[in-house]
Short mmCIF file of C-alpha atoms in Angstrom, two decimals:
data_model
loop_
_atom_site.label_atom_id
_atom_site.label_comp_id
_atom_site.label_asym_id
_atom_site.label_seq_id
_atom_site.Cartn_x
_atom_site.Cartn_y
_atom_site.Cartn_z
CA UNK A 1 18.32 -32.33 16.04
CA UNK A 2 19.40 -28.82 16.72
CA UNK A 3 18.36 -26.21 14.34
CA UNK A 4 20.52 -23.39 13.06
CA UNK A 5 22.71 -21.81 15.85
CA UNK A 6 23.92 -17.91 16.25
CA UNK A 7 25.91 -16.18 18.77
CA UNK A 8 26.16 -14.10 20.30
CA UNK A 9 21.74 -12.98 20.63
CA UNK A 10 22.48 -9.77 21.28
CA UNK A 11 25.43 -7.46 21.14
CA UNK A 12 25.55 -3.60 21.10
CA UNK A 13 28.92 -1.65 19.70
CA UNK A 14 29.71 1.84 18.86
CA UNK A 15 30.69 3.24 15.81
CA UNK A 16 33.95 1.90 14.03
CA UNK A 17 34.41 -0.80 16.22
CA UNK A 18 34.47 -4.44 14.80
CA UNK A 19 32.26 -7.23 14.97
CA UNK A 20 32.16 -11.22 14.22
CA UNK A 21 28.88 -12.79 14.29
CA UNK A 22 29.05 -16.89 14.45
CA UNK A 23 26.75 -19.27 13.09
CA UNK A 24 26.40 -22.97 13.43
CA UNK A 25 24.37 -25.08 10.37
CA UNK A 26 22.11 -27.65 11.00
CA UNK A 27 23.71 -31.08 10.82
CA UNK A 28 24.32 -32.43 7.70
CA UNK A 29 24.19 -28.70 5.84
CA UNK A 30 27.06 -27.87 4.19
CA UNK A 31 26.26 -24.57 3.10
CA UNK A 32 25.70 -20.81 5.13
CA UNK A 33 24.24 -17.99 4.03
CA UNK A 34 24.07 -14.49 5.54
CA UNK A 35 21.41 -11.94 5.57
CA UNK A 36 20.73 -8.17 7.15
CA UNK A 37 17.31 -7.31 8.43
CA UNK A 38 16.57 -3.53 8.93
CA UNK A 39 13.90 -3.37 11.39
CA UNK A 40 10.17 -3.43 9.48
CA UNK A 41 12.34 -4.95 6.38
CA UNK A 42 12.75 -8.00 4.72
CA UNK A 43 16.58 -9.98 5.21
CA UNK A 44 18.89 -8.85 2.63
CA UNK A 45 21.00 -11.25 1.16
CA UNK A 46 24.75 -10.61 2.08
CA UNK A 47 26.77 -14.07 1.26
CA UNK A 48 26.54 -17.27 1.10
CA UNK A 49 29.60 -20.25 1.31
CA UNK A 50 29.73 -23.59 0.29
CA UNK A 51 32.23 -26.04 1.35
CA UNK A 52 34.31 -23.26 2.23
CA UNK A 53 33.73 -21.36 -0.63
CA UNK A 54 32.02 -17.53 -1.31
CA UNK A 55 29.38 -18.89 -3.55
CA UNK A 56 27.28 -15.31 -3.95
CA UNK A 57 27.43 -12.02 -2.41
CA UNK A 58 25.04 -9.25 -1.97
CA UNK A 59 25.22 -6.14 -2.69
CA UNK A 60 27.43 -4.81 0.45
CA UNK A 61 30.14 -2.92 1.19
CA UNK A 62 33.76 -4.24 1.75
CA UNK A 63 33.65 -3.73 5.39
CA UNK A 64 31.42 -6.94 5.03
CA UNK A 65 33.49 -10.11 5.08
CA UNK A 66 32.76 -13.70 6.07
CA UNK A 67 34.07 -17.35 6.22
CA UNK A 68 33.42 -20.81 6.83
CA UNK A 69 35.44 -23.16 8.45
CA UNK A 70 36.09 -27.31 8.20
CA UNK A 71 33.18 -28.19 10.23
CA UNK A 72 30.93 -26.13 7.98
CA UNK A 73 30.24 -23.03 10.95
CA UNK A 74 30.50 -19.56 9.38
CA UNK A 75 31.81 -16.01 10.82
CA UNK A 76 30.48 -12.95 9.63
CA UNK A 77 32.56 -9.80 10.29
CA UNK A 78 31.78 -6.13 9.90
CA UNK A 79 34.58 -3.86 10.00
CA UNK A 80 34.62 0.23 10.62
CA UNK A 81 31.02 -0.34 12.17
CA UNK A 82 28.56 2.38 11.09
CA UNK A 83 25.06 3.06 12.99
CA UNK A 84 23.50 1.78 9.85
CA UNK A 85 24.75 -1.57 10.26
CA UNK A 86 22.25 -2.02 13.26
CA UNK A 87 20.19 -4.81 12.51
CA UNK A 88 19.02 -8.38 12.93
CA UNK A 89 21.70 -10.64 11.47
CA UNK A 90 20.34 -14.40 10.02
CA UNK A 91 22.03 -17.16 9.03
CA UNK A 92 20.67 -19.40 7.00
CA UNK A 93 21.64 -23.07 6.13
CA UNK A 94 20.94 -25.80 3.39
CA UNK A 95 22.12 -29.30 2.54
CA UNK A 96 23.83 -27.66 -0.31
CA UNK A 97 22.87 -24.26 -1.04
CA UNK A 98 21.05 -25.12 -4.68
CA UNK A 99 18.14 -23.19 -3.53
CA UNK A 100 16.15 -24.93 -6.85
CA UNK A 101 15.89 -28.18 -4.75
CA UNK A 102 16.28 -26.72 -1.24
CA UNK A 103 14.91 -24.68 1.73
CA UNK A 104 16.86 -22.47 3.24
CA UNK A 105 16.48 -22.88 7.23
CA UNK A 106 17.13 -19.91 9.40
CA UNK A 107 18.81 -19.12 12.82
CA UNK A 108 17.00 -17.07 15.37
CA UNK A 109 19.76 -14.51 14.36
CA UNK A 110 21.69 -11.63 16.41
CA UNK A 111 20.54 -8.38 17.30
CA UNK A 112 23.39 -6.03 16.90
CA UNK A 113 22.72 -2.42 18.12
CA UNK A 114 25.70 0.01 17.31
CA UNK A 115 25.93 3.51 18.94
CA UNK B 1 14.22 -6.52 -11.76
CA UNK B 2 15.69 -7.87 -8.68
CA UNK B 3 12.94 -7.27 -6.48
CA UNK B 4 9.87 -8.52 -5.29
CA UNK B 5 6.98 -6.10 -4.25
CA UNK B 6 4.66 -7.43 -1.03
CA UNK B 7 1.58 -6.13 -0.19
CA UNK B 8 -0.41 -5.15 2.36
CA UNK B 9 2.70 -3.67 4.55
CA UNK B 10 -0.12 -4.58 7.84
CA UNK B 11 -3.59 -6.50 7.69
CA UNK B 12 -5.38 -7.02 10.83
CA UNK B 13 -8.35 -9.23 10.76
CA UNK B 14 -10.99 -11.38 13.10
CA UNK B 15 -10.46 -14.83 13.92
CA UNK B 16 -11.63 -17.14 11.54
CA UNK B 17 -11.24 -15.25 8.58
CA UNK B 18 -8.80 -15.23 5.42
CA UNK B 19 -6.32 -12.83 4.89
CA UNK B 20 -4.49 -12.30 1.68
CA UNK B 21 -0.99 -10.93 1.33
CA UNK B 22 -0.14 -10.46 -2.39
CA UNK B 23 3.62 -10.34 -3.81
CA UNK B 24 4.63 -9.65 -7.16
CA UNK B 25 8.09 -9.97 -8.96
CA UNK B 26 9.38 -8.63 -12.25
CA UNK B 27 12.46 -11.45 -13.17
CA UNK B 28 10.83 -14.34 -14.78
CA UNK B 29 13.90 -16.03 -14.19
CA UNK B 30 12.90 -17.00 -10.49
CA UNK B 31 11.58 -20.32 -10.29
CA UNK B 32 11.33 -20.40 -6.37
CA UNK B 33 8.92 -18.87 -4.56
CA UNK B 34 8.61 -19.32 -1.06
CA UNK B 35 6.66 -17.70 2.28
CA UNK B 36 8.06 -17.26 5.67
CA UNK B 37 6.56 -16.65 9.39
CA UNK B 38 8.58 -14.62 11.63
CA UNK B 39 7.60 -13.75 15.32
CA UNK B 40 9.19 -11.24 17.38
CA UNK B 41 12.98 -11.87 18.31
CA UNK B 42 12.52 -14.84 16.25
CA UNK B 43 13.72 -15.94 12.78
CA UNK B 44 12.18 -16.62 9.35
CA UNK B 45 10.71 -20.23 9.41
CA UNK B 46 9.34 -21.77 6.30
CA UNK B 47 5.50 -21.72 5.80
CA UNK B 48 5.22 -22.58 2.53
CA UNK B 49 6.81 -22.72 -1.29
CA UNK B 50 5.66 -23.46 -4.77
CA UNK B 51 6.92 -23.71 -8.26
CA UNK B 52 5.93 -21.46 -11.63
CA UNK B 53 4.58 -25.00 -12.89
CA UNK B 54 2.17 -25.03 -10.35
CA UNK B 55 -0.72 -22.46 -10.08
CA UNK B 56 -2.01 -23.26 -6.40
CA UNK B 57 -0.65 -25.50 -3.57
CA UNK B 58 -2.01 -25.76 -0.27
CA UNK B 59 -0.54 -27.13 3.40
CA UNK B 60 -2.79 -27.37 6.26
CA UNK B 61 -4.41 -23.96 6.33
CA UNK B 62 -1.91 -22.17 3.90
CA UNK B 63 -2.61 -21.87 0.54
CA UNK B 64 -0.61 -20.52 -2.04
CA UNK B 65 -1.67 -19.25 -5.33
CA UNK B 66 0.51 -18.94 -8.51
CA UNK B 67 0.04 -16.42 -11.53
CA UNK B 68 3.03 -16.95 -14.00
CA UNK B 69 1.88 -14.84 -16.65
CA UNK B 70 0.80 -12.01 -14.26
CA UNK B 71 4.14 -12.39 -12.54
CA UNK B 72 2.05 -12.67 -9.04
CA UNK B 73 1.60 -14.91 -6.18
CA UNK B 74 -0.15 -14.79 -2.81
CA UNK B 75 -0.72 -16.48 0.26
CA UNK B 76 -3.94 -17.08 2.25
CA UNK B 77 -4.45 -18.33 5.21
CA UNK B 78 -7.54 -20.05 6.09
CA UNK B 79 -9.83 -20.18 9.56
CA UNK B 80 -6.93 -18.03 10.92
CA UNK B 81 -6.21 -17.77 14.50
CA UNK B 82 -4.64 -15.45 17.17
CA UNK B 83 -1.74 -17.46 16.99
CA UNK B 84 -0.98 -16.75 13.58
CA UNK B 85 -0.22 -12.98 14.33
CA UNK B 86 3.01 -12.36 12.84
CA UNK B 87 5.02 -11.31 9.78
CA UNK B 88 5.09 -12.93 6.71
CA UNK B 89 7.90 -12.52 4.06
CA UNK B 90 7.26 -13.93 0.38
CA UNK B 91 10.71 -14.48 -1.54
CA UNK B 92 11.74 -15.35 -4.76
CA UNK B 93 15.12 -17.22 -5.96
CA UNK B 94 17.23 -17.07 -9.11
CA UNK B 95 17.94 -20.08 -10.62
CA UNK B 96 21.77 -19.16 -11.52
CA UNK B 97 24.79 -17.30 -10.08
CA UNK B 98 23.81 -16.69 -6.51
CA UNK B 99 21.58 -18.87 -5.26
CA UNK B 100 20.02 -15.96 -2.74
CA UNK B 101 16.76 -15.71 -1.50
CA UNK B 102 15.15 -11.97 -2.88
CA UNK B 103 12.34 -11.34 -0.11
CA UNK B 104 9.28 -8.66 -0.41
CA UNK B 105 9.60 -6.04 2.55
CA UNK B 106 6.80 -8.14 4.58
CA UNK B 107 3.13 -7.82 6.03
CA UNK B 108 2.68 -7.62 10.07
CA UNK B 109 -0.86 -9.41 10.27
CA UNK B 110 -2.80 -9.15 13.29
CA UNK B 111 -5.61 -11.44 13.64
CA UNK B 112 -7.74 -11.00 16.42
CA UNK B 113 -10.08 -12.81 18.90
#
């Protein structure tokens, strides 16, 4: 079975452009979650969805916005792009998203770079 | 309250022997505690995890240990190898609202030859 998906790997914008990440659960998991990791940090939570709907959401700015769809694939989006928002970009899925009971498995993520 | 504190921030040591990376937490409502290995250009993949009813639990050469009342855990890693050179994240979950993953700032380990 194939694992968590993200695309694009690597992607490199300049400031207050706009961006959508994509993300692709493992089969089965019907729930995304979305985290920032600043180089030499640990992920930051940013949201997670469930069935379509915002379950949790970090502590980000509005500029941060994200969906999933039907088939259970998310979009993150970043608006107004600043250079702080360069960083490593994970997805994360679960069955669903009770983190009690569940492990949270994560995509390799994408690197965005913005200049 | 939200965070969880992860120590060393590096550890480098020979092959074969046991490194320690120590987190602690402050919100004794996490009941979730799990450990992650990420390589370079890679992400996160689960190591390990273990409950606050459960003071040690070990899988293959990964051991975690559990200190409720000291608010603590840690991870060891026995006989380790060259191949285990990476960074490892502890993390910590709530157990209502948000069901988020809070994760300690990680430890680069380096274990050489």
């Amino acid at each position: 079975d194939a694992g968590v998906t993200q695309s694009p790997t690597h992607l490199i914008k300049t400031r207050g452009q706009h961006v959508t990440l994509r993300c692709s659960p493992i089969s089965g998991h019907k729930s995304v979650s979305w985290y920032q990791q600043v180089l030499g940090q640990g992920p930051q939570f940013i949201f997670q969805y469930y069935e379509k709907e915002e379950r949790g959401r970090g502590n980000f700015p509005d500029r941060f916005s994200a969906r999933q769809f039907p088939n259970y694939s998310s979009e993150l989006n970043v608006n107004a792009l600043l250079l702080g928002d360069s960083a490593l970009y994970l997805c994360a899925s679960s069955y669903t998203g009770t983190v009690r009971q569940e492990t949270q498995y994560f995509g390799p993520g994408t690197r965005l770079l913005v200049l | 309250q939200q965070q969880v504190k992860q120590s060393p921030q590096s550890l480098i040591v020979q092959k074969g022997g046991i490194p320690i990376i120590n987190c602690a937490y402050e919100n004794t409502a996490f009941d979730y505690f799990p450990w992650y290995q990420q390589f370079p250009g890679k992400g996160p993949a689960l190591l390990i995890a273990i409950r606050p009813d459960v003071s040690e639990k070990k899988e293959g050469r990964f051991t975690i240990s559990f200190n409720k009342s000291a608010k603590q855990f840690s991870l060891h890693i026995m006989d380790s190898q060259p191949g285990d050179s990476a960074t490892y994240f502890c993390a910590a979950s709530l157990t209502s609202g948000t069901y988020k993953y809070i994760f300690g700032t990680g430890t680069r380990l380096k274990v050489l030859a």
